[in-house]
mmCIF file of C-alpha atoms in Angstrom:
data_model
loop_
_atom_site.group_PDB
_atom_site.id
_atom_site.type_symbol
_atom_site.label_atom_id
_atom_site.label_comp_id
_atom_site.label_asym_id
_atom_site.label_seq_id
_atom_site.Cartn_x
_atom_site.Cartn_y
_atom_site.Cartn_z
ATOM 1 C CA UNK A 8 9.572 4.656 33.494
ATOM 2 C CA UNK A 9 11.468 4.449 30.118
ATOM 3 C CA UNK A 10 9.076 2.502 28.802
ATOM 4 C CA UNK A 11 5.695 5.314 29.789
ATOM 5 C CA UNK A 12 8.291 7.890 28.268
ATOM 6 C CA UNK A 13 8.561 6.187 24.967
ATOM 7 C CA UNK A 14 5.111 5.628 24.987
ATOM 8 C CA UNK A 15 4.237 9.866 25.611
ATOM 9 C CA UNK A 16 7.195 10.669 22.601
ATOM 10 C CA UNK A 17 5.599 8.534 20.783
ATOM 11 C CA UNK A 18 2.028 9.829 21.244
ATOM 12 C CA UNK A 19 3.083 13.498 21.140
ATOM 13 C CA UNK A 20 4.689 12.607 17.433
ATOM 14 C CA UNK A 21 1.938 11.340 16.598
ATOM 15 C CA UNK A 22 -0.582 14.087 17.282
ATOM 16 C CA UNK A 23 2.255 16.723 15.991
ATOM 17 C CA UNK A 24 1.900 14.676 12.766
ATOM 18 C CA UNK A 25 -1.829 14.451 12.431
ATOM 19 C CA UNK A 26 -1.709 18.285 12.906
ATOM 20 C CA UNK A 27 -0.849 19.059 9.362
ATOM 21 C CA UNK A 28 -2.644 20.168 6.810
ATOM 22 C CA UNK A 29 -1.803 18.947 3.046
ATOM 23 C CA UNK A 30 -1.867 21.258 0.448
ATOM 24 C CA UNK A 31 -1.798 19.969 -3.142
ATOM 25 C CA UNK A 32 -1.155 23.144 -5.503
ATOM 26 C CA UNK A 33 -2.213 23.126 -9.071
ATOM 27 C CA UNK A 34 0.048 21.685 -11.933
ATOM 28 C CA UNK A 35 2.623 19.941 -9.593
ATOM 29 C CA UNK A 36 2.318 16.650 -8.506
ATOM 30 C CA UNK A 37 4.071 16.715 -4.871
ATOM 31 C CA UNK A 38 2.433 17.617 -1.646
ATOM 32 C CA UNK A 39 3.089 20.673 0.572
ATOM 33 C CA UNK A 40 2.566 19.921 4.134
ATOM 34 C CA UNK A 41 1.782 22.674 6.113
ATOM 35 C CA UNK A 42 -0.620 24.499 9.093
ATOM 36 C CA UNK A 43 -3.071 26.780 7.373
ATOM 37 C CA UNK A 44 -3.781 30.168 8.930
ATOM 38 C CA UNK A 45 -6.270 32.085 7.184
ATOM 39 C CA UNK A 46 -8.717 30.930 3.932
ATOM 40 C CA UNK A 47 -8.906 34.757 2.676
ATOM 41 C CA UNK A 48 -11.185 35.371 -0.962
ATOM 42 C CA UNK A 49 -7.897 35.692 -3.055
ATOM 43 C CA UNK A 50 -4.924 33.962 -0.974
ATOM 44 C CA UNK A 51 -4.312 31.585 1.464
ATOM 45 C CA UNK A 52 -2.060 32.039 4.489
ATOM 46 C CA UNK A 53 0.175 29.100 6.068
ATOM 47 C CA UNK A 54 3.506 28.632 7.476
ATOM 48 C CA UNK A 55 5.405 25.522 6.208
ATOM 49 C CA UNK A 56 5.523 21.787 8.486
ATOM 50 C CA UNK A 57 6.178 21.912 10.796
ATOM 51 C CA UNK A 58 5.838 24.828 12.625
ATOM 52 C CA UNK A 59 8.564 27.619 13.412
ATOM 53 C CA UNK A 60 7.344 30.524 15.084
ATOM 54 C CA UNK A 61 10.396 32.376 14.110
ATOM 55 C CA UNK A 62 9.772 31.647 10.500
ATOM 56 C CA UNK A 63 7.523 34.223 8.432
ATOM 57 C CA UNK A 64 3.556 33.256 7.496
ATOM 58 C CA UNK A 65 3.475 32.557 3.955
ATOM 59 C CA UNK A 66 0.364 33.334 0.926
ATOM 60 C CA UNK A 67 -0.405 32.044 -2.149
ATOM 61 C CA UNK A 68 -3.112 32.573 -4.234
ATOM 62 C CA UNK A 69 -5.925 30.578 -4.445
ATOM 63 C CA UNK A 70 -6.233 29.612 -8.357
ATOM 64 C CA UNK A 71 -2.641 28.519 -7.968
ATOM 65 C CA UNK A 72 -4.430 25.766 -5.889
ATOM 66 C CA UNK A 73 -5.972 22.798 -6.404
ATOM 67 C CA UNK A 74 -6.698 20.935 -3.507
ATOM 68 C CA UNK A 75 -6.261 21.422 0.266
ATOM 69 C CA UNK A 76 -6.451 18.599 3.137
ATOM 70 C CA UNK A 77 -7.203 20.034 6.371
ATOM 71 C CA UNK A 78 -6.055 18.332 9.876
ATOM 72 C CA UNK A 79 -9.337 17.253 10.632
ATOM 73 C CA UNK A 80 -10.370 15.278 7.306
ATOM 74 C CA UNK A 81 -11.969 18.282 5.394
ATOM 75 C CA UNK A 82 -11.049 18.750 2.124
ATOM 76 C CA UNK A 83 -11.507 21.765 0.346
ATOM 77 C CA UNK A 84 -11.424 22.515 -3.871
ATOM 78 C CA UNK A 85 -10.676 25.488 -5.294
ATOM 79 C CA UNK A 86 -11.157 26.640 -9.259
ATOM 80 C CA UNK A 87 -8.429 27.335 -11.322
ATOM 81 C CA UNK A 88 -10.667 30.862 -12.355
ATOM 82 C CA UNK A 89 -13.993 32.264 -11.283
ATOM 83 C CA UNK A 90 -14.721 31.254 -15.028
ATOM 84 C CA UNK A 91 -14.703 27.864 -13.951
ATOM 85 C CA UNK A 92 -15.890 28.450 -10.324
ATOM 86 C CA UNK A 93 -19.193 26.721 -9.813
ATOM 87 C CA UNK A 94 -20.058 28.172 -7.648
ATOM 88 C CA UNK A 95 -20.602 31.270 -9.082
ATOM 89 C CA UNK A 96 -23.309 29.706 -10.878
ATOM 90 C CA UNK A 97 -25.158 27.875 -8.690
ATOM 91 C CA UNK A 98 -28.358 30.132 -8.857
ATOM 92 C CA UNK A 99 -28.669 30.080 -12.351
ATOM 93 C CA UNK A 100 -30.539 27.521 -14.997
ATOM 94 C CA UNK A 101 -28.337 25.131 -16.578
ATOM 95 C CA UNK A 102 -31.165 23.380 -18.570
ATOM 96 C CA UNK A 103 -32.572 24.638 -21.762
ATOM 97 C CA UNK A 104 -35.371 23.147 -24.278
ATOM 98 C CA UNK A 105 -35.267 24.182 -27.238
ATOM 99 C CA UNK A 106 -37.140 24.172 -30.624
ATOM 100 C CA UNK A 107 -35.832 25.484 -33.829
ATOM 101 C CA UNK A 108 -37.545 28.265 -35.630
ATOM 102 C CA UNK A 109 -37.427 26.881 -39.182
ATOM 103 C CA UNK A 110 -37.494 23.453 -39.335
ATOM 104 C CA UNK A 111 -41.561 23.972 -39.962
ATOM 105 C CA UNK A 112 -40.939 25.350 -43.582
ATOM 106 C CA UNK A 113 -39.250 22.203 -44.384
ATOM 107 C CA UNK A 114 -42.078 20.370 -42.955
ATOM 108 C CA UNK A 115 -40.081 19.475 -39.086
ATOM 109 C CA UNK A 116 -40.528 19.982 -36.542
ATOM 110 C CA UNK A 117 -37.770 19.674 -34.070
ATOM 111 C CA UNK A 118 -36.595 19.765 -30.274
ATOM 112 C CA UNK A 119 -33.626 19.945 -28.938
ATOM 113 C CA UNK A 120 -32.213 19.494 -24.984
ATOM 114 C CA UNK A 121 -29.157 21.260 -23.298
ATOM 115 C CA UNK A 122 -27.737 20.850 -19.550
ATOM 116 C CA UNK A 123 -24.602 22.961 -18.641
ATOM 117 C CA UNK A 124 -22.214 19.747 -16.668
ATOM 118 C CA UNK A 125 -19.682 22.596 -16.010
ATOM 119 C CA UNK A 126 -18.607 26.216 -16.858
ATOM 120 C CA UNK A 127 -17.794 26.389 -20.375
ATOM 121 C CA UNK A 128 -19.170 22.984 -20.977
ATOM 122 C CA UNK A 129 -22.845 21.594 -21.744
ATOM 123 C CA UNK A 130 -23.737 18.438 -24.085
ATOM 124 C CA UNK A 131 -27.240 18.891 -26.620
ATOM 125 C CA UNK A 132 -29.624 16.391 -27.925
ATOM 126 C CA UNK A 133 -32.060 16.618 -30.576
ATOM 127 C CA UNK A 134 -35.092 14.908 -32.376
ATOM 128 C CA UNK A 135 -36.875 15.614 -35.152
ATOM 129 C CA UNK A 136 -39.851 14.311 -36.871
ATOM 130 C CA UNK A 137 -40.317 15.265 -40.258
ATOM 131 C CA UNK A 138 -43.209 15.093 -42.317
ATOM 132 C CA UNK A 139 -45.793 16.158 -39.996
ATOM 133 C CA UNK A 140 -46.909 19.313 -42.258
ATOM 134 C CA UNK A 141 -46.774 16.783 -45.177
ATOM 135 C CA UNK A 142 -49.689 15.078 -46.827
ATOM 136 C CA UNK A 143 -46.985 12.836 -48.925
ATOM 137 C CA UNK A 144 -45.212 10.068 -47.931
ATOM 138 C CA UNK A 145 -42.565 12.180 -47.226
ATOM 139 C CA UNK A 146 -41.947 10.883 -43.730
ATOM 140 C CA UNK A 147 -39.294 10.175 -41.020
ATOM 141 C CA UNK A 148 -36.751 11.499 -38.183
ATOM 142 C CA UNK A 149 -33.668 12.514 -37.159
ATOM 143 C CA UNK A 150 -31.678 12.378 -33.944
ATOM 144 C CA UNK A 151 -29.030 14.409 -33.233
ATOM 145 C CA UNK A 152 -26.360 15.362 -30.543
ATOM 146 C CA UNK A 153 -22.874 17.280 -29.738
ATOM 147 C CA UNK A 154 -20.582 18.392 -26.837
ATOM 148 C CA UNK A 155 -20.484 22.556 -26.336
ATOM 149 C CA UNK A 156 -17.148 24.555 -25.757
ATOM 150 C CA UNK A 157 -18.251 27.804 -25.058
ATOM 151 C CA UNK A 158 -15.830 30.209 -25.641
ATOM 152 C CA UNK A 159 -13.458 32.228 -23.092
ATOM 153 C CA UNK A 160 -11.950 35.650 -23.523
ATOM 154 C CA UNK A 161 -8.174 35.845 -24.701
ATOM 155 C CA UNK A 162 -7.363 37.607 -21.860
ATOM 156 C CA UNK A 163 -8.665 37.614 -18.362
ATOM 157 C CA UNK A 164 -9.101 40.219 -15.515
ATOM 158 C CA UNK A 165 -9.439 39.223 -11.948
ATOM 159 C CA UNK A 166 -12.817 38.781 -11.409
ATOM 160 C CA UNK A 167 -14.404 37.830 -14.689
ATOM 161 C CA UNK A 168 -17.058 35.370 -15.289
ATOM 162 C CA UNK A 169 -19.696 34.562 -17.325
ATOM 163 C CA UNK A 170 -22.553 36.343 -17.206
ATOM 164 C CA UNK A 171 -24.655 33.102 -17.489
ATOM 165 C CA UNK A 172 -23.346 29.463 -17.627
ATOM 166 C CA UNK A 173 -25.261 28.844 -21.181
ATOM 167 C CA UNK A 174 -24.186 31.936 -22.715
ATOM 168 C CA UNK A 175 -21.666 33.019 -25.446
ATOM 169 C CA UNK A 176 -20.088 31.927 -28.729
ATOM 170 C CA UNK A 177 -19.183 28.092 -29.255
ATOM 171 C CA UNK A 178 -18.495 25.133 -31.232
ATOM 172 C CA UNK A 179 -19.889 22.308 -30.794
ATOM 173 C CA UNK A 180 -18.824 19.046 -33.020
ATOM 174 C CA UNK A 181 -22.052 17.063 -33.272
ATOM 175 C CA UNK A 182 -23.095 13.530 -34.591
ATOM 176 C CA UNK A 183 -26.557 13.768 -36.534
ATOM 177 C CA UNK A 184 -28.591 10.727 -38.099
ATOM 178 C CA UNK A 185 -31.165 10.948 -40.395
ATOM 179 C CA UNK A 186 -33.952 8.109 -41.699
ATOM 180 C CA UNK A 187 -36.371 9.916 -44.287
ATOM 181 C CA UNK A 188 -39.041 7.761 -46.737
ATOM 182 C CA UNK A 189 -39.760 9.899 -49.962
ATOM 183 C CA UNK A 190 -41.460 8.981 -52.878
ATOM 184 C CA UNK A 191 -40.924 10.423 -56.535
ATOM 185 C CA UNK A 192 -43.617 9.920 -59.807
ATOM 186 C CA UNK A 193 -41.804 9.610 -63.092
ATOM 187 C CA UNK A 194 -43.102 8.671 -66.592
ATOM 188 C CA UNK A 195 -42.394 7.652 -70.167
ATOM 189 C CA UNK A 196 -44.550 9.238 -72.536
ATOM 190 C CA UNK A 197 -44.892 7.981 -76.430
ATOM 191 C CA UNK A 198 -45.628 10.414 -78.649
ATOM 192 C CA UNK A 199 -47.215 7.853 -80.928
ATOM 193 C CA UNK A 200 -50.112 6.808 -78.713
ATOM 194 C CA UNK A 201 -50.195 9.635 -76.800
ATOM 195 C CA UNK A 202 -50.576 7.962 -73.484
ATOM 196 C CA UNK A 203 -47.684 7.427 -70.886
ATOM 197 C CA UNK A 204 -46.375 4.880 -67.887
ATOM 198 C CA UNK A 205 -46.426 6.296 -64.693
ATOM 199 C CA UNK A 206 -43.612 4.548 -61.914
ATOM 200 C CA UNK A 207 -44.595 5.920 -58.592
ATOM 201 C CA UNK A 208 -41.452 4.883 -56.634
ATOM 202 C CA UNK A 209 -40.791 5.084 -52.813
ATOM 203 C CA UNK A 210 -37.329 5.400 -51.427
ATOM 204 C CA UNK A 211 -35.507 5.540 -47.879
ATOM 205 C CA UNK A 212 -32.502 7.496 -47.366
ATOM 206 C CA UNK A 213 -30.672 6.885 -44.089
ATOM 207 C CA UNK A 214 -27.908 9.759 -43.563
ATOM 208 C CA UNK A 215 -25.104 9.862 -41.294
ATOM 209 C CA UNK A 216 -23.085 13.381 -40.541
ATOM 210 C CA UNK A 217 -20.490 14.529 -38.443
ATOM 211 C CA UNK A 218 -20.856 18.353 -38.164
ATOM 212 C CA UNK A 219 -19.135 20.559 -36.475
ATOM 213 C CA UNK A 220 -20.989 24.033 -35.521
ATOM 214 C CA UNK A 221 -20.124 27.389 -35.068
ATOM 215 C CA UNK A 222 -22.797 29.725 -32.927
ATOM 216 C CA UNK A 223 -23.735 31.822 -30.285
ATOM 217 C CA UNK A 224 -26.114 31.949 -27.620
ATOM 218 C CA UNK A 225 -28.413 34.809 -25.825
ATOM 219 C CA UNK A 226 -29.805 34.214 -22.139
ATOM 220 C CA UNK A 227 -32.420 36.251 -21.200
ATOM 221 C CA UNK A 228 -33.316 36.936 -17.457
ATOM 222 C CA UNK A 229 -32.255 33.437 -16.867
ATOM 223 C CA UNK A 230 -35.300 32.114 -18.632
ATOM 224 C CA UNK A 231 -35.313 32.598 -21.888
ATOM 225 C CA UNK A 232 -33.036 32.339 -25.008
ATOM 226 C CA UNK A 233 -31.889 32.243 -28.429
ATOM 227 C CA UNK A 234 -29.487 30.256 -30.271
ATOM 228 C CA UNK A 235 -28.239 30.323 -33.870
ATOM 229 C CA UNK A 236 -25.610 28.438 -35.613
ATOM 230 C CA UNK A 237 -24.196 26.990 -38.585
ATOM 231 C CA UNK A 238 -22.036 23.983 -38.939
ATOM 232 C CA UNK A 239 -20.436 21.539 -41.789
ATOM 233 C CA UNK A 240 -18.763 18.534 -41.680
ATOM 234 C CA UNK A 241 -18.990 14.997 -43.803
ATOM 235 C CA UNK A 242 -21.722 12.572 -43.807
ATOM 236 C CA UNK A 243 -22.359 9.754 -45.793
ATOM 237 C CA UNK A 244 -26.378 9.382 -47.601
ATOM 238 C CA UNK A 245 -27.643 5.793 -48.798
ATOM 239 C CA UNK A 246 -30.397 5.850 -50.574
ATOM 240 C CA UNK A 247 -32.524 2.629 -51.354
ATOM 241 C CA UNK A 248 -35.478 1.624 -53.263
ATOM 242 C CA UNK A 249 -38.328 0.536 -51.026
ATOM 243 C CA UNK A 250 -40.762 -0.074 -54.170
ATOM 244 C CA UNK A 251 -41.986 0.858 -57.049
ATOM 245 C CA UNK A 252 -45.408 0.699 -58.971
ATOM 246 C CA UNK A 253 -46.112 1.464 -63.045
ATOM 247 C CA UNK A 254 -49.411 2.627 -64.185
ATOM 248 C CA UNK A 255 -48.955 1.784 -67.978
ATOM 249 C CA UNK A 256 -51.062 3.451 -71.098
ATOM 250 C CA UNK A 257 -52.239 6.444 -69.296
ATOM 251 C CA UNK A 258 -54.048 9.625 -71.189
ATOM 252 C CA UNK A 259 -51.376 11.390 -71.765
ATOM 253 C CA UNK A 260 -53.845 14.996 -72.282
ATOM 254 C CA UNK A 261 -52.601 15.991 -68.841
ATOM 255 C CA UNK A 262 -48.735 14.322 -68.242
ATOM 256 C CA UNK A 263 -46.693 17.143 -67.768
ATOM 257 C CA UNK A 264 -48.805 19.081 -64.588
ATOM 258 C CA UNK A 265 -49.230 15.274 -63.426
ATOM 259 C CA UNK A 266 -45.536 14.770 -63.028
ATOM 260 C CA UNK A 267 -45.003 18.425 -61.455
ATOM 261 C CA UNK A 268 -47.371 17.628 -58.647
ATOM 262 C CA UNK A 269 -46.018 14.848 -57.538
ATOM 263 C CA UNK A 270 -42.366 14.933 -57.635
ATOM 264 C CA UNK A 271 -40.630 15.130 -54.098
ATOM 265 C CA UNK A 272 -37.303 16.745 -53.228
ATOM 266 C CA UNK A 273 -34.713 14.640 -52.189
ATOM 267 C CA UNK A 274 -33.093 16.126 -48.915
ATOM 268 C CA UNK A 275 -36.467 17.560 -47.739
ATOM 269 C CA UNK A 276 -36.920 17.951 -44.662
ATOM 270 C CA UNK A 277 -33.873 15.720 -43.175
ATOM 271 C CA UNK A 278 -32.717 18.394 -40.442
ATOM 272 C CA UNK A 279 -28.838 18.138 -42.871
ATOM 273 C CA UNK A 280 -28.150 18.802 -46.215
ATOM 274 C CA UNK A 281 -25.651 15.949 -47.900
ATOM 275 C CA UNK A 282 -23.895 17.231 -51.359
ATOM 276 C CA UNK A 283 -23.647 13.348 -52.499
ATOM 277 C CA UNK A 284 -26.367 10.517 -52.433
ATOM 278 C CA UNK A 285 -24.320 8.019 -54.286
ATOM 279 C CA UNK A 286 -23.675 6.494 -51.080
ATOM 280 C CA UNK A 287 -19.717 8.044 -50.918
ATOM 281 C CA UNK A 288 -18.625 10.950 -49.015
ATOM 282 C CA UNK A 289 -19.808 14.140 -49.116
ATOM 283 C CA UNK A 290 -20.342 17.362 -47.715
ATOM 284 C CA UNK A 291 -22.490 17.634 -45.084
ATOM 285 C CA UNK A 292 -24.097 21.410 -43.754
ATOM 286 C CA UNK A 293 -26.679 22.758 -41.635
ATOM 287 C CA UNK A 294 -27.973 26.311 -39.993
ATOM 288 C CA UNK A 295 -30.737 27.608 -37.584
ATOM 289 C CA UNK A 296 -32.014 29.428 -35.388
ATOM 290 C CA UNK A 297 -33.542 27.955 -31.988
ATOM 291 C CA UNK A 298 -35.395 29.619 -29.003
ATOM 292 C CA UNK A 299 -35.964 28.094 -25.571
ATOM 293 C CA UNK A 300 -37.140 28.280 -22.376
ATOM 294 C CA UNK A 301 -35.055 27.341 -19.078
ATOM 295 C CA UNK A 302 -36.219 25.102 -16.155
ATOM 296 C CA UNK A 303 -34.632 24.193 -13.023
ATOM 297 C CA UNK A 304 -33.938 25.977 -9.470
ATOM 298 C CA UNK A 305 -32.864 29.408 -10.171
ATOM 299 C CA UNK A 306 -32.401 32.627 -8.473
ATOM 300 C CA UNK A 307 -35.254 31.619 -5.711
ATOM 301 C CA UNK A 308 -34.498 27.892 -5.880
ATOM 302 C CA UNK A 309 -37.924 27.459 -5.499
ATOM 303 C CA UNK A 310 -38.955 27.989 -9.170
ATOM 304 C CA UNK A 311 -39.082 24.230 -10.991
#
């Protein structure tokens, strides 16, 4: 008889114990144990483990936490803000392509990629192939790609959220590489022959910049939108000498509008600008403006 007693204590402590529910609140590290009442929108309702009836039901508000662990194995999340609820943006677009506005007057064109991987947070790639407007030998590419904090309010109301996941101001530090083949017609005229050497020389500048970018972005009706930006940083330019051909004793009637038509810029077209191609350190700065189109389920979740 003893023995069946110790056996039905036992059992009844142990279902009393696996009747708790865990609560884990947000910037402490212990564990509240306690029988939750009532999941409300703001505040949650529980009386502390383990139960007195006599004792008072207790709330606390939901941001404050982080993590609860019901009796039954469920375990429920909770934000620290709607801001970074997702929830409150689960029926919007969080993937963007891009393609920037300008890049076609230098003779680029270029893409670009974004995909929100929480509120307030998205990574962006880009490519760029340049030359494709150019007859030259200018040719080449660039590759590029940064991590987006997009900005929050100073002060929050209860409530507030953003009005789209990929929208707002933002920085947004940003590695870009650049590999660009130019080529550049010099001469050497004597005045004493009148005739000249041409040296039609090809180069490759390979450029590496980190940038760091200040900008904004527009969403329209969840499909559309528009980004601009600037950003500067350092980046380091080498520039090497692929080749180079002379064409000696030329007539030298028609030298000078010879040597205006084929001279190349140096930083044409690279997607960056670098202030030194000695091969040191230099400044490093770029601007744009980019519009895009969304994809993915949105309001409908039907929409691809």
């Amino acid at each position: 008889i003893k023995l069946i007693l110790v056996i039905f204590l036992l059992i009844s402590v142990i279902e009393k114990s696996m009747a708790q529910d865990a609560m884990i609140l947000r910037f402490k590290t212990d564990t509240l144990f306690v029988k939750v009442l009532e999941i409300g929108t703001d505040e949650i309702k529980y009386k502390l483990w383990p139960v007195d009836e006599s004792m008072p039901n207790m709330a606390i508000e939901k941001s404050k936490v982080k993590k609860l662990i019901l009796q039954n194995g469920t375990i429920l999340k909770f934000a620290e803000s709607d801001f970074t609820d997702p929830s409150n943006y689960v029926n919007q677009r969080k993937i963007a392509i891009k393609a920037d506005m300008f890049s076609i007057l230098m003779g680029t064109i270029s893409f670009g990629f974004e995909k929100s991987i929480s509120p307030g947070n998205s990574w962006e790639a880009g490519l760029g192939i340049i030359g494709v407007t150019d007859a030259t030998s200018n040719k080449g590419f660039f590759l590029r790609g940064g991590y987006k904090f997009i900005n929050t309010p100073d002060y929050m109301l209860k409530g507030m959220r953003y009005t789209h996941i990929l929208k707002g101001a933002y920085i947004k530090p940003e590695l870009a590489l650049s590999v660009y083949d130019w080529a550049q017609t010099g001469f050497i005229y004597s005045y004493t022959t009148n005739t000249f050497d041409i040296n039609e020389s090809k180069y490759r500048n390979t450029a590496f910049a980190l940038i760091l970018n200040f900008g904004k972005q527009w969403v329209f009706a969840d499909r559309f939108l528009v980004d601009a930006y600037v950003g500067g940083g350092l980046g380091v330019l080498n520039e090497n000498l692929l080749s180079k051909i002379t064409y000696p004793n030329q007539n030298g009637t028609n030298y000078y509008g010879y040597y205006n038509i084929n001279e190349s810029s140096l930083n044409r077209g690279t997607g960056f600008l670098i202030g030194n191609n000695t091969g040191g350190l230099g400044f490093a700065f770029q601007a744009g403006l980019k519009l895009g189109f969304l994809i993915g389920p949105g309001a409908n979740n039907k929409d691809n």
